[in-house]
Coordinates of C-alpha atoms in Angstrom, one line a residue:
M306 CA -3.5 6.1 8.0
L307 CA -6.9 7.3 7.6
L308 CA -5.7 10.7 6.6
H309 CA -3.3 9.3 4.0
I310 CA -6.3 7.4 2.4
L311 CA -8.5 10.7 2.5
V312 CA -5.7 12.7 0.9
A313 CA -4.8 10.0 -1.8
P314 CA -7.7 7.8 -2.3
F315 CA -6.8 6.4 -5.6
T316 CA -4.5 3.5 -6.4
K317 CA -1.6 2.8 -8.8
V318 CA -0.9 -0.2 -11.1
E319 CA 1.0 -2.3 -8.6
E320 CA -2.0 -2.2 -6.4
S321 CA -4.6 -3.0 -9.2
F322 CA -5.0 -7.0 -8.9
N323 CA -5.9 -6.9 -5.3
L324 CA -8.2 -3.9 -5.6
Q325 CA -9.9 -5.1 -8.8
A326 CA -10.4 -8.6 -7.5
T327 CA -11.9 -7.1 -4.2
H328 CA -14.3 -5.2 -6.4
D329 CA -15.3 -8.3 -8.4
I330 CA -16.0 -10.3 -5.4
L331 CA -18.2 -7.6 -3.9
T332 CA -19.9 -7.0 -7.3
F333 CA -20.4 -10.3 -8.9
G334 CA -20.1 -12.8 -6.0
V335 CA -18.0 -16.1 -6.1
S336 CA -20.2 -18.2 -8.2
P337 CA -19.0 -19.9 -11.4
E338 CA -20.9 -17.5 -13.4
G339 CA -19.9 -14.5 -11.3
V340 CA -16.0 -15.3 -11.6
K341 CA -16.5 -15.4 -15.4
Q342 CA -16.8 -11.7 -15.1
Y343 CA -13.9 -10.9 -13.2
D344 CA -11.1 -8.5 -14.5
H345 CA -8.3 -10.9 -14.1
L346 CA -9.6 -13.3 -16.6
E347 CA -9.2 -10.4 -19.3
F348 CA -6.1 -8.8 -17.9
P349 CA -4.3 -11.6 -15.9
G350 CA -1.1 -9.8 -15.5
V351 CA 2.5 -11.0 -15.7
V352 CA 2.0 -13.7 -13.1
P353 CA -0.9 -14.9 -11.0
R354 CA -1.7 -13.4 -7.6
T355 CA -3.5 -14.9 -4.8
F356 CA -7.1 -14.1 -4.1
V357 CA -6.9 -14.9 -0.4
G358 CA -6.1 -11.1 0.4
P359 CA -9.1 -9.9 -1.8
L360 CA -11.5 -12.5 -0.2
V361 CA -10.5 -11.3 3.3
L362 CA -11.0 -7.6 2.3
A363 CA -14.4 -8.3 0.6
L364 CA -15.5 -10.3 3.8
G365 CA -14.6 -7.3 5.9
S366 CA -16.0 -4.5 3.7
W367 CA -19.3 -6.0 2.9
P368 CA -20.9 -5.6 6.3
I369 CA -19.8 -1.8 6.4
M370 CA -21.2 -1.2 2.9
A371 CA -24.5 -3.0 3.9
I372 CA -24.8 -0.6 6.9
V373 CA -24.1 2.3 4.7
R374 CA -26.8 1.3 2.2
L375 CA -29.2 1.1 5.0
F376 CA -28.8 4.8 5.5
S377 CA -28.5 5.8 2.0
T378 CA -31.0 4.0 -0.3
D379 CA -29.5 5.7 -3.4
S380 CA -25.9 4.5 -2.7
S381 CA -23.9 3.1 -5.6
L382 CA -21.9 0.9 -3.5
P383 CA -19.5 -1.0 -3.9
K384 CA -19.1 1.3 -6.8
G385 CA -17.5 4.8 -6.4
L386 CA -14.7 6.3 -4.5
L387 CA -16.5 5.6 -1.3
G388 CA -16.6 1.7 -2.0
Q389 CA -12.9 1.9 -2.8
S390 CA -12.0 3.9 0.3
I391 CA -14.0 1.6 2.5
V392 CA -12.0 -1.4 1.2
R393 CA -8.6 0.4 1.7
V394 CA -9.7 1.4 5.3
V395 CA -10.4 -2.4 6.2
L396 CA -6.9 -3.2 4.9
G397 CA -5.6 -0.4 7.0
L398 CA -7.3 -1.7 10.1
L399 CA -5.6 -5.0 9.3
T400 CA -2.3 -3.5 9.1
F401 CA -3.0 -1.6 12.3
F402 CA -4.0 -4.6 14.1
G403 CA -0.6 -6.3 13.3
W404 CA 1.2 -3.1 14.3
H405 CA -0.7 -3.0 17.5
Q406 CA 0.0 -6.6 18.1
L407 CA 3.7 -5.9 17.9
S408 CA 3.5 -2.9 20.3
R409 CA 1.9 -5.4 22.7
G410 CA 4.7 -7.8 22.1
I411 CA 7.2 -5.0 22.8
R412 CA 5.6 -3.9 25.8
H413 CA 5.9 -7.7 27.1
Q414 CA 9.5 -7.7 26.9
F415 CA 11.0 -4.1 27.0
G416 CA 8.2 -2.4 29.1
T417 CA 5.4 0.3 28.5
T418 CA 7.7 3.2 27.9
I419 CA 9.5 1.5 24.9
S420 CA 6.2 0.4 23.6
L421 CA 5.0 3.9 23.4
L422 CA 8.2 5.4 22.1
F423 CA 7.8 2.6 19.3
M424 CA 4.3 3.7 18.4
M425 CA 5.6 7.3 18.3
V426 CA 8.5 6.6 16.0
S427 CA 6.2 4.5 13.8
S428 CA 3.3 6.9 13.7
V429 CA 5.6 9.8 11.9
Q430 CA 7.0 7.9 9.4
F431 CA 5.7 8.2 5.7
H432 CA 6.1 4.9 3.8
W433 CA 4.5 2.2 5.7
L434 CA 1.7 4.3 6.9
F435 CA 0.8 5.6 3.4
Y436 CA 1.0 2.1 2.1
A437 CA -0.9 0.5 5.0
G438 CA -4.2 0.9 3.1
R439 CA -2.7 0.1 -0.4
T440 CA -3.5 -3.3 -1.8
L441 CA -0.1 -4.5 -2.4
P442 CA 0.7 -8.2 -1.5
N443 CA 3.5 -6.8 0.7
T444 CA 1.0 -4.9 2.8
F445 CA -1.2 -8.1 3.5
A446 CA 2.3 -9.8 4.4
L447 CA 3.4 -7.1 6.7
A448 CA 0.4 -7.4 8.9
I449 CA 1.1 -11.0 9.3
V450 CA 4.8 -10.5 9.9
N451 CA 4.1 -8.0 12.7
V452 CA 1.9 -10.5 14.4
A453 CA 4.7 -13.0 14.0
F454 CA 7.3 -10.6 15.6
S455 CA 4.8 -10.1 18.5
C456 CA 4.9 -13.9 19.3
W457 CA 8.8 -13.6 19.0
M458 CA 8.9 -10.6 21.6
R459 CA 6.6 -12.6 23.8
A460 CA 8.9 -15.7 23.9
S461 CA 11.4 -13.6 25.6
S462 CA 10.1 -12.2 29.0
P463 CA 12.1 -10.2 31.6
K464 CA 10.4 -12.2 34.3
S465 CA 12.2 -15.4 35.1
S466 CA 8.9 -17.1 35.9
Q467 CA 8.2 -17.6 32.2
S468 CA 8.4 -21.4 31.5
R469 CA 10.4 -23.0 28.7
R470 CA 7.2 -24.5 27.5
E471 CA 5.6 -21.0 27.0
T472 CA 8.7 -19.7 25.2
E473 CA 8.6 -22.6 22.9
R474 CA 4.8 -22.2 22.1
Q475 CA 5.3 -18.5 21.2
L476 CA 8.2 -19.2 19.0
L477 CA 6.1 -22.1 17.2
R478 CA 3.4 -19.6 16.7
M479 CA 5.7 -17.1 15.2
I480 CA 6.8 -19.8 12.9
D481 CA 3.0 -20.6 11.7
F482 CA 2.4 -16.8 10.9
L483 CA 5.8 -16.5 9.0
V484 CA 5.1 -19.5 7.0
F485 CA 1.6 -18.4 6.4
A486 CA 2.8 -15.2 5.0
T487 CA 5.5 -16.9 3.0
V488 CA 3.2 -19.3 1.2
L489 CA 0.2 -17.1 0.5
F490 CA 1.6 -13.5 -0.1
R491 CA 5.5 -13.1 -0.3
S492 CA 7.7 -16.0 -0.7
E493 CA 10.8 -13.7 0.1
I494 CA 9.7 -13.9 3.8
V495 CA 11.4 -17.3 4.2
L496 CA 14.9 -15.3 3.9
L497 CA 13.5 -13.8 7.2
L498 CA 12.2 -16.9 8.7
G499 CA 15.3 -18.9 8.1
P500 CA 17.9 -16.8 10.0
I501 CA 15.3 -16.3 13.0
V502 CA 14.9 -20.2 13.3
L503 CA 18.5 -20.8 13.0
L504 CA 19.3 -18.3 15.8
E505 CA 16.6 -19.7 18.1
L506 CA 18.1 -23.2 17.5
T507 CA 21.5 -22.0 18.3
M508 CA 20.1 -20.4 21.4
V509 CA 18.5 -23.8 22.3
R510 CA 15.2 -22.1 22.8
L511 CA 13.8 -24.4 20.0
Q512 CA 14.3 -28.0 19.1
L513 CA 14.8 -29.1 15.5
V514 CA 12.1 -31.9 15.5
P515 CA 9.2 -29.6 16.6
V516 CA 10.5 -26.9 14.2
I517 CA 10.1 -29.3 11.3
R518 CA 6.9 -30.5 12.5
E519 CA 5.4 -27.1 12.9
G520 CA 6.8 -25.8 9.8
L521 CA 5.3 -28.7 7.8
K522 CA 1.7 -28.3 9.5
A523 CA 1.6 -24.6 8.8
G524 CA 2.9 -25.1 5.2
V525 CA 0.5 -27.8 4.4
A526 CA -2.4 -25.8 5.7
S527 CA -1.2 -22.6 4.0
L528 CA -0.7 -24.4 0.9
A529 CA -4.2 -26.1 1.1
I530 CA -5.7 -22.5 1.6
A531 CA -3.9 -21.2 -1.4
L532 CA -4.7 -24.2 -3.8
A533 CA -8.5 -24.1 -2.8
V534 CA -8.9 -20.3 -3.2
D535 CA -6.7 -19.6 -6.1
S536 CA -7.9 -22.6 -8.2
W537 CA -11.4 -21.5 -7.8
F538 CA -10.9 -18.0 -8.7
W539 CA -8.3 -18.7 -11.5
Q540 CA -10.4 -21.5 -12.8
T541 CA -7.1 -23.5 -13.0
P542 CA -6.6 -26.8 -11.1
W543 CA -3.7 -26.8 -8.5
M544 CA -3.2 -23.0 -8.8
W545 CA -0.6 -21.8 -6.3
A546 CA -0.2 -18.2 -7.1
E547 CA 2.7 -17.2 -5.0
G548 CA 4.5 -20.3 -6.2
Y549 CA 4.4 -18.9 -9.8
V550 CA 5.6 -15.5 -8.4
F551 CA 8.4 -17.3 -6.7
F552 CA 9.5 -19.2 -9.8
F553 CA 9.3 -16.2 -12.1
N554 CA 11.4 -13.9 -9.8
A555 CA 13.8 -16.2 -8.0
V556 CA 14.2 -19.1 -10.4
Q557 CA 13.9 -17.5 -13.8
G558 CA 15.2 -14.2 -12.6
K559 CA 12.8 -12.5 -14.9
S560 CA 12.3 -9.5 -12.2
V561 CA 15.3 -7.9 -13.6
A562 CA 13.3 -6.7 -16.6
W563 CA 11.8 -3.9 -14.1
G564 CA 15.4 -2.7 -13.5
V565 CA 18.5 -3.7 -11.7
S566 CA 20.2 -1.8 -8.7
P567 CA 23.7 -2.3 -7.0
W568 CA 23.8 -4.9 -4.3
H569 CA 24.3 -2.1 -1.6
T570 CA 21.0 -0.2 -2.6
Y571 CA 19.0 -1.5 0.2
F572 CA 21.6 -0.5 2.9
T573 CA 22.6 2.9 1.2
T574 CA 19.3 4.2 -0.3
L575 CA 16.1 2.3 0.3
L576 CA 16.3 1.5 4.1
P577 CA 17.4 5.0 4.9
K578 CA 14.6 6.4 2.6
I579 CA 11.9 4.3 4.5
S580 CA 13.0 4.3 7.9
G581 CA 14.4 7.8 8.5
L582 CA 15.8 8.6 11.9
A583 CA 15.0 5.1 13.1
L584 CA 17.9 3.4 11.2
P585 CA 20.8 5.3 12.7
L586 CA 19.0 5.1 16.0
A587 CA 18.7 1.4 15.6
L588 CA 22.3 1.0 15.0
G589 CA 22.8 2.7 18.3
A590 CA 20.5 0.3 20.1
V591 CA 22.8 -2.5 18.8
V592 CA 25.5 -1.1 21.0
I593 CA 23.5 -0.3 24.2
E594 CA 20.9 -2.8 24.4
P595 CA 22.1 -6.5 24.1
R596 CA 18.6 -7.9 23.9
F597 CA 17.8 -6.0 20.8
R598 CA 20.9 -7.7 18.9
R599 CA 18.8 -10.8 18.7
Y600 CA 16.0 -9.0 16.5
M601 CA 18.7 -7.1 14.4
L602 CA 20.7 -10.0 13.4
P603 CA 18.2 -11.9 11.3
A604 CA 17.0 -8.6 10.0
G605 CA 20.4 -8.0 8.6
V606 CA 20.8 -11.4 7.3
F607 CA 17.4 -10.9 5.4
V608 CA 18.3 -7.6 3.9
G609 CA 21.7 -9.0 2.9
A610 CA 20.4 -12.0 1.3
Y611 CA 17.9 -10.2 -0.6
S612 CA 20.4 -7.7 -1.9
F613 CA 21.6 -10.6 -4.1
L614 CA 18.6 -10.4 -6.2
G615 CA 19.2 -7.6 -9.1
H616 CA 15.6 -5.9 -8.8
K617 CA 15.3 -3.9 -5.8
E618 CA 12.3 -2.0 -4.3
W619 CA 11.8 -0.7 -0.9
R620 CA 8.5 -2.6 -0.3
F621 CA 10.4 -5.9 -0.5
V622 CA 12.2 -5.1 2.7
I623 CA 9.6 -3.2 4.5
Y624 CA 9.2 -6.0 7.1
V625 CA 12.3 -5.0 9.0
V626 CA 11.2 -1.3 9.4
P627 CA 9.3 -2.3 12.7
L628 CA 12.4 -3.8 14.1
L629 CA 14.2 -0.7 13.4
N630 CA 11.7 1.4 15.0
L631 CA 12.0 -0.8 18.1
G632 CA 15.8 -0.1 17.9
A633 CA 14.9 3.8 17.8
A634 CA 12.6 3.5 20.7
L635 CA 15.4 1.8 22.7
T636 CA 17.9 4.5 21.9
L637 CA 15.5 7.4 22.7
S638 CA 14.6 6.0 26.1
W639 CA 18.2 5.3 26.9
I640 CA 19.3 9.0 26.0
S641 CA 16.1 10.4 27.8
K642 CA 17.4 8.7 30.9
R643 CA 20.7 10.6 30.9
K644 CA 20.7 13.9 32.9
T645 CA 23.6 15.5 31.4
L646 CA 23.2 18.7 29.4
V647 CA 24.5 17.1 26.3
Y648 CA 22.2 14.1 26.6
R649 CA 19.3 16.4 27.3
V650 CA 20.1 18.5 24.1
L651 CA 20.4 15.4 22.1
G652 CA 17.2 14.1 23.3
W653 CA 15.2 17.1 22.4
T654 CA 16.9 17.5 19.0
L655 CA 15.9 13.9 18.2
F656 CA 12.3 14.4 19.3
A657 CA 12.1 17.6 17.3
G658 CA 13.4 15.5 14.5
L659 CA 10.5 13.2 14.9
G660 CA 8.2 16.3 14.8
L661 CA 9.7 17.4 11.6
N662 CA 9.5 13.8 10.3
M663 CA 5.7 13.9 10.8
L664 CA 5.4 17.2 9.0
A665 CA 7.5 15.8 6.1
S666 CA 5.2 12.7 6.1
L667 CA 2.1 14.6 5.5
A668 CA 3.8 16.6 2.9
Q669 CA 4.9 13.6 1.1
S670 CA 1.3 12.3 1.2
W671 CA 0.0 15.7 -0.2
I672 CA 2.6 15.5 -2.9
S673 CA 1.8 11.8 -3.6
S674 CA -1.8 12.6 -4.2
Y675 CA -0.8 14.3 -7.5
N676 CA 0.4 11.0 -8.9
Y677 CA -3.0 9.6 -9.7
P678 CA -4.3 11.6 -12.6
G679 CA -6.1 8.5 -14.1
G680 CA -8.4 8.1 -11.2
Q681 CA -9.2 11.8 -11.1
A682 CA -9.8 11.8 -15.0
L683 CA -12.3 8.9 -14.7
L684 CA -14.1 10.7 -11.8
R685 CA -14.3 14.0 -13.7
L686 CA -15.6 12.2 -16.8
H687 CA -18.7 11.2 -15.0
E688 CA -19.1 14.6 -13.6
L689 CA -19.0 16.0 -17.0
E690 CA -20.8 13.5 -19.2
L691 CA -22.8 11.1 -17.0
G692 CA -25.9 13.3 -16.9
Q693 CA -25.5 13.9 -20.8
F694 CA -25.0 10.5 -22.2
V695 CA -27.6 7.5 -21.9
A696 CA -24.7 5.4 -23.2
A697 CA -21.2 5.7 -23.8
T698 CA -18.2 3.6 -24.7
V699 CA -15.0 4.8 -22.9
H700 CA -11.6 3.7 -23.8
I701 CA -8.9 3.9 -20.9
D702 CA -5.3 4.0 -22.1
G703 CA -2.5 2.4 -20.2
A704 CA -1.2 5.7 -18.6
A705 CA -4.8 6.3 -17.4
A706 CA -5.2 2.7 -16.2
E707 CA -1.9 2.8 -14.2
T708 CA -2.4 6.0 -12.4
G709 CA -5.8 5.5 -10.5
C710 CA -8.7 3.9 -12.9
S711 CA -10.2 1.0 -11.3
R712 CA -13.5 -0.9 -11.6
F713 CA -14.8 0.9 -8.5
G714 CA -14.7 4.1 -10.5
E715 CA -16.8 2.7 -13.6
L716 CA -19.9 4.2 -12.0
A717 CA -22.1 3.6 -15.1
S718 CA -21.2 0.1 -15.9
A719 CA -23.8 -2.7 -16.1
S720 CA -22.9 -4.0 -12.7
S721 CA -23.5 -0.6 -11.1
P722 CA -26.5 -0.5 -8.6
N723 CA -29.3 2.1 -9.1
L724 CA -28.4 2.5 -12.8
H725 CA -31.4 4.1 -14.5
S726 CA -30.0 4.3 -18.0
T727 CA -28.2 2.4 -20.7
P728 CA -25.1 1.3 -19.1
W729 CA -21.8 2.6 -20.4
T730 CA -18.8 0.2 -21.5
Y731 CA -15.3 0.6 -20.4
S732 CA -12.4 -0.8 -22.3
K733 CA -8.6 -0.9 -21.5
D734 CA -8.1 -2.8 -24.8
E735 CA -4.1 -2.3 -25.6
S736 CA -4.2 -3.7 -29.0
H737 CA -5.3 -0.5 -30.8
T738 CA -2.4 1.1 -32.9
H739 CA -4.2 3.2 -35.6
R740 CA -6.6 6.2 -35.3
R741 CA -9.5 4.2 -36.8
D742 CA -9.4 1.7 -33.8
Y743 CA -10.7 4.3 -31.6
L744 CA -13.6 5.5 -33.6
N745 CA -16.0 3.2 -31.9
Y746 CA -15.4 5.0 -28.7
T747 CA -17.5 8.0 -27.7
H748 CA -14.8 9.2 -25.0
L749 CA -11.1 8.6 -24.3
L750 CA -9.0 8.9 -21.2
T751 CA -5.6 9.3 -22.9
S752 CA -2.0 10.4 -22.4
K753 CA -1.7 11.1 -26.2
P754 CA -4.2 13.8 -27.2
E755 CA -2.2 14.7 -30.2
F756 CA -2.7 11.4 -31.7
H757 CA -6.5 11.8 -31.5
K758 CA -6.8 15.4 -32.3
D759 CA -8.6 14.9 -35.7
D760 CA -11.2 12.8 -34.2
F761 CA -11.9 13.7 -30.6
I762 CA -12.2 17.1 -28.9
I763 CA -10.5 17.8 -25.4
L764 CA -13.2 18.2 -22.7
E765 CA -10.7 18.7 -19.9
T766 CA -7.0 18.1 -19.0
I767 CA -6.1 16.5 -15.7
D768 CA -2.8 17.6 -14.3
G769 CA -0.4 15.4 -12.5
Y770 CA 2.9 15.7 -10.6
A771 CA 5.9 17.0 -12.7
R772 CA 8.5 18.4 -10.3
M773 CA 9.2 20.6 -7.3
K774 CA 10.3 24.3 -7.3
R775 CA 11.6 26.6 -4.5
V776 CA 9.7 29.9 -3.6
P777 CA 11.4 33.0 -2.3
L778 CA 10.9 33.5 1.5
G779 CA 9.5 37.0 0.9
Q780 CA 6.8 35.9 -1.4
I781 CA 5.8 33.1 1.0
R782 CA 5.6 35.7 3.9
E783 CA 3.0 38.0 1.9
M784 CA 0.9 35.1 0.4
C785 CA 0.8 33.0 3.5
S786 CA -0.5 35.8 5.5
Q787 CA -3.5 36.3 3.0
A788 CA -4.2 32.6 2.9
F789 CA -4.5 32.5 6.6
H790 CA -6.8 35.6 6.6
A791 CA -8.9 33.6 4.0
V792 CA -9.0 30.6 6.2
G793 CA -10.4 32.8 9.1
K794 CA -13.4 33.5 7.1
D795 CA -14.3 30.2 5.9
V796 CA -12.6 27.4 8.0
S797 CA -14.6 24.6 6.6
S798 CA -14.0 25.0 3.1
S799 CA -10.3 26.0 3.4
L800 CA -9.3 23.1 5.7
F801 CA -11.7 20.3 4.8
S802 CA -11.5 20.4 0.9
R803 CA -8.8 19.7 -1.6
Q804 CA -9.0 23.0 -3.1
G805 CA -8.7 24.8 0.2
L806 CA -5.6 22.5 1.2
S807 CA -4.0 22.9 -2.1
A808 CA -4.3 26.7 -1.7
L809 CA -2.8 26.6 1.7
W810 CA 0.1 24.6 0.4
E811 CA 0.7 27.0 -2.5
S812 CA 0.6 30.0 -0.2
C813 CA 2.8 28.9 2.6
S814 CA 5.1 26.1 1.5
P815 CA 8.9 26.9 0.7
V816 CA 8.6 24.5 -2.1
Q817 CA 5.8 24.3 -4.6
I818 CA 4.4 21.4 -6.6
V819 CA 4.7 22.0 -10.4
T820 CA 1.9 20.1 -12.4
E821 CA 1.6 19.4 -16.2
G822 CA -1.1 17.7 -18.3
K823 CA -0.9 13.9 -17.7
I824 CA -4.5 12.8 -18.8
W825 CA -6.7 14.2 -21.3
I826 CA -10.6 13.7 -21.2
M827 CA -11.8 13.5 -25.0
R828 CA -15.1 13.2 -26.7
R829 CA -15.6 12.1 -30.4
Y830 CA -16.4 14.9 -32.7
G831 CA -19.9 15.1 -33.8
E832 CA -21.0 13.0 -30.9
E833 CA -24.5 14.1 -30.0
I834 CA -25.8 14.7 -26.5
S835 CA -27.9 11.6 -26.0
K836 CA -29.9 12.6 -23.1

């Protein structure tokens, strides 16, 4: 998880609300005057989002930043890539906590071996680890759902000595966590909560009255938190942000504006994509381990029910991946206990597949790092011009804002600590349509340099991902040998810098990343250096 954050520290548009909100809490505080300077009041987005997650991240990040400031008096925190990375690491640790709790629940029911295999399968996957530190509402929800799953596992003990009272207590705690995640972060989790509760009622491990009572208690408490927090930050009475999201997506059906996929997409494309080997192995676990069927059935109902919604993304069903990983662990354990040659070969093949999956995960992370030219452009702009201009006005267009630009990267804004000059002004105004609209800016981060060529000069082009291409094996053999020879001369610069890692990739990988210009850094013609 930390490696993914290091390789790709920037974020994209779907993560922007929670990231910008965390920045604003850390920078401006939570007073009425501070809230008026928040980004969301200028760019509210299609629907409101809850501030509960950003508030938690800010509370977790502030002590770390305070400690860093003690050792670096010239620190620009919370500004800068370091501040943004600290916030993402805090979120990653919350995600890791939920995952660790689930592994403990698995150990409680299935034993240490299955728990270790679960951690092994999970640690080689790409999507959930890459997004563990990304400020999506689904990431916050996933951490809570994993804790709920842990309670679910603890409700079933292989020891006959566990009392019915303890079983019910764990199940009611599970309901608390799932209701909390539903009300605050992702309303679709109710589609997972419903089948689980119905199953436990059918198995007579829960009674209807306690379920209703616990659900109401958890729902009222969660709603009270949402109303208190979001009404304050949105400056709107009775604001329940996730309620607006549910109404927009489920009732009005407006999510289809972002695309519609066939009903089977989750089963045939998205789940195989995010789970890899875990999906077929989990299907095997349904056959060989009766206890696992209790967990797979609600997961299948959840995905099936969600398939009726036209707009589909893999992150909407990420919550079932931990259960698929559990199934994979059960199957791997079952195969490893078989002593025949066929099973031994199969077992080693599957474990080798997990190793290849880990390499593929690292490769995907490296490829994904090329998807954030906006963030790289904003960073590079300050490297080029911050020492040259006492004051500048920068326009960030939509493409740049959607691919990595955030308020953390606005190093010369008026809110930046240790600012020793006139602050820069940053604008994401989307109303500009004519060339003259941009003449009040000294600099642009734009995806349309041709539109501005008569008024602005290009300082630098920031490349981004375009496509992949294959490389002949003979060429790889020669270039890779030279690359490793260079590594032997200077290990630190070759292995611990983006340039060094990029050179190794280009020399040794059978497929290469082809980049093209995505964002252009431009300065207005005739603009005098002002420092």
